[in-house]
Coordinates of C-alpha atoms and ligand atoms in Angstrom, one line a residue:
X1357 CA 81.5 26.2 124.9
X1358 CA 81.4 23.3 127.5
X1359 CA 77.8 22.8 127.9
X1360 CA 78.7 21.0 130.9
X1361 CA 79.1 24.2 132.7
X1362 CA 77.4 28.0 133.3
X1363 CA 77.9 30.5 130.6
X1364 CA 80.3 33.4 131.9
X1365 CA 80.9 35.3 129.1
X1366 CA 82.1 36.1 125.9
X1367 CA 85.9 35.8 127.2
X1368 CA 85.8 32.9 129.3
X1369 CA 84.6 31.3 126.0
X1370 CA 86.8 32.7 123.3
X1371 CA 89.7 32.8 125.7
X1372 CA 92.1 31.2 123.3
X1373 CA 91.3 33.9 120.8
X1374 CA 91.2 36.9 123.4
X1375 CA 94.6 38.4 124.9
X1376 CA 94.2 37.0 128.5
X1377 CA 95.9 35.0 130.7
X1378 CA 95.2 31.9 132.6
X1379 CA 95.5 34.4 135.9
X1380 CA 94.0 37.1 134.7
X1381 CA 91.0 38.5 136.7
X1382 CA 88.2 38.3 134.1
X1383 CA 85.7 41.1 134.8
X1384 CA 82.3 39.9 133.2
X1385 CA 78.2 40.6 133.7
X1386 CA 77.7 37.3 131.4
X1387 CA 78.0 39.3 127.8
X1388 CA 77.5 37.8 124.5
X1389 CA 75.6 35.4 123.4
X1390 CA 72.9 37.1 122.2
X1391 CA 70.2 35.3 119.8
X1392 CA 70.4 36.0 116.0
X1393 CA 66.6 36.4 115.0
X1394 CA 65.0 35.6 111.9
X1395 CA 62.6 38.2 110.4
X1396 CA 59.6 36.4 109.3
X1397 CA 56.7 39.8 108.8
X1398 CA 58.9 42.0 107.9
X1399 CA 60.3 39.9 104.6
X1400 CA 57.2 38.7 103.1
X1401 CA 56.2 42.0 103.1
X1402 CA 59.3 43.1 100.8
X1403 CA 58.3 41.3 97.5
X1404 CA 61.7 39.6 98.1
X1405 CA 63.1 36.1 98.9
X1406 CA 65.5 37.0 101.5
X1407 CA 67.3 35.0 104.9
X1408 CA 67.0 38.5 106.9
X1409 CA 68.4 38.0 110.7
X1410 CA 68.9 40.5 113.5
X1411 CA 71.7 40.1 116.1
X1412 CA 70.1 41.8 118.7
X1413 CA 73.0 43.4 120.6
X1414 CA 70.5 45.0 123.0
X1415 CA 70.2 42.1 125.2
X1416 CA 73.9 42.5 126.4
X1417 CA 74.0 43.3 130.1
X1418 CA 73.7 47.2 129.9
X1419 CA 71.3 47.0 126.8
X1420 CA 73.8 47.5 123.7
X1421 CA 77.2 45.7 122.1
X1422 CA 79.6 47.8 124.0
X1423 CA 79.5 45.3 127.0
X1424 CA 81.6 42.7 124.4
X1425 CA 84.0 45.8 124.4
X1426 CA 83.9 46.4 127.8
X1427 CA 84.5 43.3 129.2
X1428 CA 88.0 43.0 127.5
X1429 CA 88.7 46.8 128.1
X1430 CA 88.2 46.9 131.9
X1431 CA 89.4 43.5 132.2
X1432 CA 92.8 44.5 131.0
X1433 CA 92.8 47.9 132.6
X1434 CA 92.5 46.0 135.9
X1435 CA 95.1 43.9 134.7
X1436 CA 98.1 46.5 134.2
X1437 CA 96.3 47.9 137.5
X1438 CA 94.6 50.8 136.2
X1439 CA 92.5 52.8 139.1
X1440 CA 90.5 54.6 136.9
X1441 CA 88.4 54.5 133.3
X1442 CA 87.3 57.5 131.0
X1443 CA 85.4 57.9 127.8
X1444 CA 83.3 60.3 125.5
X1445 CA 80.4 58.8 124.7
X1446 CA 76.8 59.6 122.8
X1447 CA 75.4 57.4 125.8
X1448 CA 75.9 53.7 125.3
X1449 CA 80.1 53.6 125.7
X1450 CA 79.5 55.4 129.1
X1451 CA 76.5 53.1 130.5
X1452 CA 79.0 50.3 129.7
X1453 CA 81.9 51.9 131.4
X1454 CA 80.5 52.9 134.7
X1455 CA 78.6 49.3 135.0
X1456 CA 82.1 47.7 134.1
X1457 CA 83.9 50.0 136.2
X1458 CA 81.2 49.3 138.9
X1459 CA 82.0 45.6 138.7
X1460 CA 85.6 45.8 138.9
X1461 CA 85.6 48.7 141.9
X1462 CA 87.6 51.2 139.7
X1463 CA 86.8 54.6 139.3
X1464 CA 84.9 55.3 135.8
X1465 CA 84.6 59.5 134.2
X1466 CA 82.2 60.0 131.3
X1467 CA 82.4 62.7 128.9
X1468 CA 78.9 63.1 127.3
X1469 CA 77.3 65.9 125.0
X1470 CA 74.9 68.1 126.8
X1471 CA 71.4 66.8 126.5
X1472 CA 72.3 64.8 123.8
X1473 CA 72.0 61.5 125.0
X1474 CA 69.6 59.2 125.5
X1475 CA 67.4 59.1 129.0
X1476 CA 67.8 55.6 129.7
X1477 CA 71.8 56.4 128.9
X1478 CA 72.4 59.0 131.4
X1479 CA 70.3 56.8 133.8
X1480 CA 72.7 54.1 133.7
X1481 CA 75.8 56.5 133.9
X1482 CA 75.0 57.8 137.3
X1483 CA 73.2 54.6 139.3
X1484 CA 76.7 52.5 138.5
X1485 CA 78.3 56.0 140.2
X1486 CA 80.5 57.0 137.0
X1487 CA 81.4 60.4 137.4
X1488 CA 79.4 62.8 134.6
X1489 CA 80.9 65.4 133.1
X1490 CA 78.7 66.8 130.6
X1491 CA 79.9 69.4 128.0
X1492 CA 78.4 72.4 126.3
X1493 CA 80.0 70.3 122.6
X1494 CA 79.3 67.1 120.6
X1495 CA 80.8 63.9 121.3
X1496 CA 84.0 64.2 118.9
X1497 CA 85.1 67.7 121.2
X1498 CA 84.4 65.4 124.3
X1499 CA 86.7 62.4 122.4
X1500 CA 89.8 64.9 121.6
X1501 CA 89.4 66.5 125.2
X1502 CA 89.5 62.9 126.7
X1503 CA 92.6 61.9 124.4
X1504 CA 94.2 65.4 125.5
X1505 CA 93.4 64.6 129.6
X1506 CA 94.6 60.9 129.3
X1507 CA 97.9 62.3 128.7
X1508 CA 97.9 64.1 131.8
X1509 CA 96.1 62.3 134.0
X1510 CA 96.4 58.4 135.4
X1511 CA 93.3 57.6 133.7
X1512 CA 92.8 54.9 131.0
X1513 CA 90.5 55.8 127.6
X1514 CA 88.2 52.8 126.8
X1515 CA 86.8 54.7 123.4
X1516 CA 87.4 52.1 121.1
X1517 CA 90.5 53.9 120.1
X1518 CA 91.7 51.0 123.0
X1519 CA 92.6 47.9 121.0
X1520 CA 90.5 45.5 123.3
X1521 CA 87.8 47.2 122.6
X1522 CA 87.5 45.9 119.1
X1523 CA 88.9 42.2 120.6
X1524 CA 85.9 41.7 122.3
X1525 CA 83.2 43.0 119.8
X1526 CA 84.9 40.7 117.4
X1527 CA 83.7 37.7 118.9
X1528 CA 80.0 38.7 117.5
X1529 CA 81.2 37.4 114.1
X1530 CA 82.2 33.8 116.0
X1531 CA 78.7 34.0 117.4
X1532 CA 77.2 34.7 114.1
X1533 CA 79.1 31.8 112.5
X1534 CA 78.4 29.6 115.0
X1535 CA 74.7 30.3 114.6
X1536 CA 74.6 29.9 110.9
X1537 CA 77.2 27.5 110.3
X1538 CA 78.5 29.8 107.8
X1539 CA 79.2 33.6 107.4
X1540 CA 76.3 35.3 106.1
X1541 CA 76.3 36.9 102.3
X1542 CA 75.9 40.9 103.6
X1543 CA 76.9 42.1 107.3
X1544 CA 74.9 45.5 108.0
X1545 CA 75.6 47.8 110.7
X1546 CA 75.0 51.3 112.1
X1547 CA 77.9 52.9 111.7
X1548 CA 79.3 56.1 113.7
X1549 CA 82.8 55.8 115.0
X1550 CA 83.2 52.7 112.6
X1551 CA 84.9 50.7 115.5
X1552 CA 81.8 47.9 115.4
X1553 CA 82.2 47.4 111.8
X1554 CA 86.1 47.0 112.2
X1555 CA 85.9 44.7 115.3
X1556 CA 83.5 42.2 113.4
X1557 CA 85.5 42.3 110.3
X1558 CA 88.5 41.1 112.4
X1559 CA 86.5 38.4 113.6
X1560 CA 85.3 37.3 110.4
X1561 CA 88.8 37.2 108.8
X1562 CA 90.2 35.6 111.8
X1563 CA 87.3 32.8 111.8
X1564 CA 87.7 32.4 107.9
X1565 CA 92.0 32.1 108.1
X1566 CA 91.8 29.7 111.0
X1567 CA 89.0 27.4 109.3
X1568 CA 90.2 24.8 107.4
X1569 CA 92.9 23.9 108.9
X1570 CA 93.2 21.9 112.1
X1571 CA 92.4 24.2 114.9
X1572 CA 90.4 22.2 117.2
X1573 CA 93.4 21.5 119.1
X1574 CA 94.0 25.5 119.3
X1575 CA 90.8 25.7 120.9
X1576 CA 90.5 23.9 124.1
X1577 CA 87.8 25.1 126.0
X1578 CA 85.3 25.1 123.9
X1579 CA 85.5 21.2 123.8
X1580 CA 84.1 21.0 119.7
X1581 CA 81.5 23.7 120.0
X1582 CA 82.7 27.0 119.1
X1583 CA 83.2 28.1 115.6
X1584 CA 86.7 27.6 115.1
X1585 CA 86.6 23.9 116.4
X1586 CA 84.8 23.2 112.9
X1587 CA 87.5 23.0 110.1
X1588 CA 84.2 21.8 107.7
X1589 CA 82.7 25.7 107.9
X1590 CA 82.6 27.8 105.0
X1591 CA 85.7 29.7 104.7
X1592 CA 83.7 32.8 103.5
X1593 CA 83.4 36.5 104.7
X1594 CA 80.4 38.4 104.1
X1595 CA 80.3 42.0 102.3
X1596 CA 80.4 44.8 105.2
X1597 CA 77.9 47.3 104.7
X1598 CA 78.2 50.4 106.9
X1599 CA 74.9 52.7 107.1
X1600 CA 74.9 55.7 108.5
X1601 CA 72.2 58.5 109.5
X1602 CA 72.1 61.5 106.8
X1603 CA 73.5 64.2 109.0
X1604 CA 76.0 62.2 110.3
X1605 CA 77.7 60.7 107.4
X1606 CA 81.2 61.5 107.3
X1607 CA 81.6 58.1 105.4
X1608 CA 79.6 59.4 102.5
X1609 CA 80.5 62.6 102.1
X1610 CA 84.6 61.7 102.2
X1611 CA 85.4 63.9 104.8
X1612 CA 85.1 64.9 108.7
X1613 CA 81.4 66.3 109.3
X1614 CA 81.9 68.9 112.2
X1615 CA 77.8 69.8 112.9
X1616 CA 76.2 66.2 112.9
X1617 CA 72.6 66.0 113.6
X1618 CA 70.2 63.1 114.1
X1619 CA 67.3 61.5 115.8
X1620 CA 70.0 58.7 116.5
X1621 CA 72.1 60.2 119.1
X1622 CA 73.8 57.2 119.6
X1623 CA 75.6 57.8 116.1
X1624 CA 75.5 61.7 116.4
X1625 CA 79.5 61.3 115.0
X1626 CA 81.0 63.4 112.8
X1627 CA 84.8 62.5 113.3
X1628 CA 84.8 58.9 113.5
X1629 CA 88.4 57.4 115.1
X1630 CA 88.4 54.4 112.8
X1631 CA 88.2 56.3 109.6
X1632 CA 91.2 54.4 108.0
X1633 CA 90.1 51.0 109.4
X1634 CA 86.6 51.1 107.7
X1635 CA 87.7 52.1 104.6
X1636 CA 89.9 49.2 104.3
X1637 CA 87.0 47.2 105.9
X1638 CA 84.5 48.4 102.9
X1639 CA 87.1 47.7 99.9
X1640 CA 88.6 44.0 101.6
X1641 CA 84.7 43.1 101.9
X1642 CA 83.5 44.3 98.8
X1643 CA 80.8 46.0 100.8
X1644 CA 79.4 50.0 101.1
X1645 CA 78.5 52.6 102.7
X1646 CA 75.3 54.0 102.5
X1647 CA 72.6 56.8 104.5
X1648 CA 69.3 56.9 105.5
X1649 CA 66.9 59.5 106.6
X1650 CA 65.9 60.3 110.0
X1651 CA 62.1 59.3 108.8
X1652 CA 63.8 55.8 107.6
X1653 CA 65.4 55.4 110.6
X1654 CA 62.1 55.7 113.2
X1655 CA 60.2 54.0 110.5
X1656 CA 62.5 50.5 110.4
X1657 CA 62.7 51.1 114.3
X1658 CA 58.6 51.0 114.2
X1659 CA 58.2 48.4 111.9
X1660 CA 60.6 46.1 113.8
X1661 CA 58.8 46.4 117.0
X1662 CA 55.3 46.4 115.6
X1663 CA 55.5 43.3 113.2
X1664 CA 58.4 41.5 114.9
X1665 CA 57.9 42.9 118.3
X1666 CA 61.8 43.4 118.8
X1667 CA 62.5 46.9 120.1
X1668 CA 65.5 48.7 119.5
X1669 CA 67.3 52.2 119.5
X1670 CA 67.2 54.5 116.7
X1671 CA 70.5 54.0 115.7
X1672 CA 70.3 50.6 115.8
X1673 CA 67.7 50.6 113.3
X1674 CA 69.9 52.4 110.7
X1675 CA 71.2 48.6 109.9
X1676 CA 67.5 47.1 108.9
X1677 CA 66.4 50.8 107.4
X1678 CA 69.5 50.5 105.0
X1679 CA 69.2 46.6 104.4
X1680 CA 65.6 46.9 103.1
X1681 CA 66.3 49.8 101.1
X1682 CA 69.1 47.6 99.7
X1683 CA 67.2 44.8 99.3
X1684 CA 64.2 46.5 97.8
X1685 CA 66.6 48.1 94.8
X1686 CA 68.2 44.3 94.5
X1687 CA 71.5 46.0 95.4
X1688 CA 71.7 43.2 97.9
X1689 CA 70.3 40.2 95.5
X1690 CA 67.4 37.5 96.0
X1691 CA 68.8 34.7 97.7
X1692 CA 70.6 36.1 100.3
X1693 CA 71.7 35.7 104.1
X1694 CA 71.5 39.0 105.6
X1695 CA 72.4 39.4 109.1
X1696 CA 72.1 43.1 110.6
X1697 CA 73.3 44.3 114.2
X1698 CA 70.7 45.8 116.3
X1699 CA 73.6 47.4 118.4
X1700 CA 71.2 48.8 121.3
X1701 CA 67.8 48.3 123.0
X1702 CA 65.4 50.0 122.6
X1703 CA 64.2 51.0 126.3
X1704 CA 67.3 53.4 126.2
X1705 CA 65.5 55.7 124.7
X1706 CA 62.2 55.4 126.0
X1707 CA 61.3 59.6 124.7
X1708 CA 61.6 58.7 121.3
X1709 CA 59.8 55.9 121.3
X1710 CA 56.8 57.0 123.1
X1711 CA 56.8 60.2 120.7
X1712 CA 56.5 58.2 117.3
X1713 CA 54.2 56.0 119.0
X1714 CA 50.8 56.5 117.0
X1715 CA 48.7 54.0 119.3
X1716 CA 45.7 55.3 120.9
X1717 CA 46.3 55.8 124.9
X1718 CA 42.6 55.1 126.0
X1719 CA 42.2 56.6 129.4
X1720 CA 38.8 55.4 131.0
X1721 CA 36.9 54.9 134.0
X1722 CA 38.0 52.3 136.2
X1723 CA 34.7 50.5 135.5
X1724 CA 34.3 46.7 133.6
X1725 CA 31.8 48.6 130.6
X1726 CA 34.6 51.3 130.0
X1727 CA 37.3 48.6 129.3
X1728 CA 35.2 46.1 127.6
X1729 CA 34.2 49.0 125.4
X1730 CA 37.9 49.5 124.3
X1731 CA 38.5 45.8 123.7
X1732 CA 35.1 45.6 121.5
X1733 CA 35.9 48.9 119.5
X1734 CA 39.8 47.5 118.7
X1735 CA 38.9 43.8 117.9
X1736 CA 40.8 42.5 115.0
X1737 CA 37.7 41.9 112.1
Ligands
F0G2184 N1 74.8 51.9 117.6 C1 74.7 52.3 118.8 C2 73.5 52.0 119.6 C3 75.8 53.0 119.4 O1 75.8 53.4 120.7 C4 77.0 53.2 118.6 C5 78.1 54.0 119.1 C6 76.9 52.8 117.3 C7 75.8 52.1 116.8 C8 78.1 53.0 116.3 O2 79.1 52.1 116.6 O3 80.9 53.8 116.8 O4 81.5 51.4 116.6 O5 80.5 52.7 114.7 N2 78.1 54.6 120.2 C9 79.3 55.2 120.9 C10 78.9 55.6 122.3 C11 79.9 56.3 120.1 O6 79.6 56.5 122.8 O7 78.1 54.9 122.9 P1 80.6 52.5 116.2

């Protein structure tokens, strides 16, 4: 990146690895960039010498990684003059739409599951004036019902069935390289329609095939700063490991789930539209796919907000609930760099949290002994 000027986004910065024109009208809210955290509680608790990191996704502009998505997606639907957008979504693909749609002035339709998405979700949906159309089915009947209307109507699907999609979530593997200065030893993410885990992949084999050789030329505008301007970097890829919730594992059970259930709605997928792509992702890596719990789920999301104080959605937390499982049976070995996505935040899905909350609310008198009283009983010792 040019440090000389204002960060606009992930495009503007990986433009020469992006399909966009000098002309084309880029339409950005600043995504990317977000900060790769090191765990420092949560390891020494584990027994375990591990490098554990968290991309925290959720501090995109709408709170989750579909705004890398988005930003190519609407940018090139502008760009071939779309007028309108349309997606089925568990929550976060739609709150991305409509504020990306919002941005650009096109029109924006989301097809969401009935009550099945997150409060903080549907929120977003209707202030950025998407139109909601909520339907008595899951999200993969609201997918095939937007594939069937797209072929009827001038609308353009921005699922991540679009190509873009997955060119602009790539560039969290440049970031996660650039970070590093290498590619980590094990990639975890929540997985649900398996486009994430695809789109990084890509950008981890395009980082490691353009490494190496003399591609600082190739990359102009980052003057020398992005990932690929540094022939020295490791030229390795990191094992993709996919987790996903246990009633909602088509991955694991080898075929198409039709009732999924979960806590984390956000991966409430049963008919995942990469299915072919993340199976070649798994076997290229070397990596797996593996479930957790609802209970592991809400209790990595806990843990990660009490001893680390980063909050995230349920889903998100499938990635750290699966790693430390991992790491705790030594699947994933001493020694390691371990990055995993946090793909939303957690203020999406504010019911949840506030219902596995064990805290005490102390309600008292507005009066100075009352309060004191509460600090003095809840001292640390
Ligand atoms: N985590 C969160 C928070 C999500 O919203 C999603 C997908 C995933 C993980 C899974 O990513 O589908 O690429 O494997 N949400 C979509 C949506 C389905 O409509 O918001 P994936």
């Amino acid at each position: 990146m040019n440090h000389t000027s204002r960060y606009t986004g992930l495009i503007e910065k990986y433009r020469d690895r992006l399909p966009v024109k000098k002309e084309t009208r880029l339409i950005s809210l600043g995504e990317g960039a977000t900060p790769l955290i090191r765990l420092q509680n949560i390891p020494r608790t584990l027994g375990k010498q591990v490098e554990l990191y968290v991309k925290y996704e959720g501090l995109n502009p709408t709170g989750s990684f579909k705004d890398r998505g988005m930003t190519m997606a609407v940018t090139k639907a502008v760009e071939d003059d779309s007028r309108a957008i349309i997606c089925a979504s568990t929550g976060n693909t739609s709150a991305a739409a409509a504020a990306y749609a919002a941005r650009a002035g096109i029109a924006c339709f989301v097809v969401i599951p009935d009550g099945k998405i997150a409060q903080g979700k549907l929120a977003q949906a209707m202030i950025h004036g998407a139109v909601v159309i909520q339907i008595q089915g899951n999200f993969d009947a609201g997918m095939a019902l937007v594939k069937q209307v797209a072929d009827e109507a001038p609308v353009t699907i921005v699922n991540s069935i679009n190509p873009y999609r997955l060119q602009g979530q790539k560039t969290a593997a440049f970031e996660i390289i650039e970070d590093l200065g290498v590619a980590p030893d094990f990639h975890c993410l929540p997985v649900g329609n398996a486009g994430n885990i695809t789109a990084h992949w890509i950008g981890y084999c395009e980082y490691s095939s353009a490494s190496g050789k003399n591609v600082t030329a190739a990359c102009t505008f980052c003057q020398g700063q992005c990932a690929f301007a540094n022939g020295a970097v490791s030229k390795s890829r990191p094992k993709m490991v996919g987790y996903q919730a246990a009633g909602a594992a088509p991955f694991l059970r080898g075929a198409m789930v039709d009732n999924p259930e979960t806590v984390a709605t956000a991966i409430r997928i049963g008919h995942p539209q990469s299915w072919d792509q993340a199976w070649k992702v798994k076997e290229e890596s070397g990596g797996w796919f593996a479930e957790c719990t609802d209970d592991e789920i809400l209790t990595a999301q806990k843990l990660l907000a009490e001893k680390e104080g980063v909050f995230c959605e349920p889903a998100s937390a499938t990635s750290l609930a699966g790693a430390l499982r991992d790491i705790k049976t030594g699947r994933i070995p001493e020694a390691s760099r371990v990055v995993c996505t946090l793909t939303g935040h957690g203020l999406k899905d504010p019911d949840t949290a506030i219902k596995q909350s064990t805290g005490p609310l102390h309600k008292v008198r507005a009066e100075l002994g009352a309060v004191k009283k509460v600090i003095f009983d809840n001292m640390p010792r």
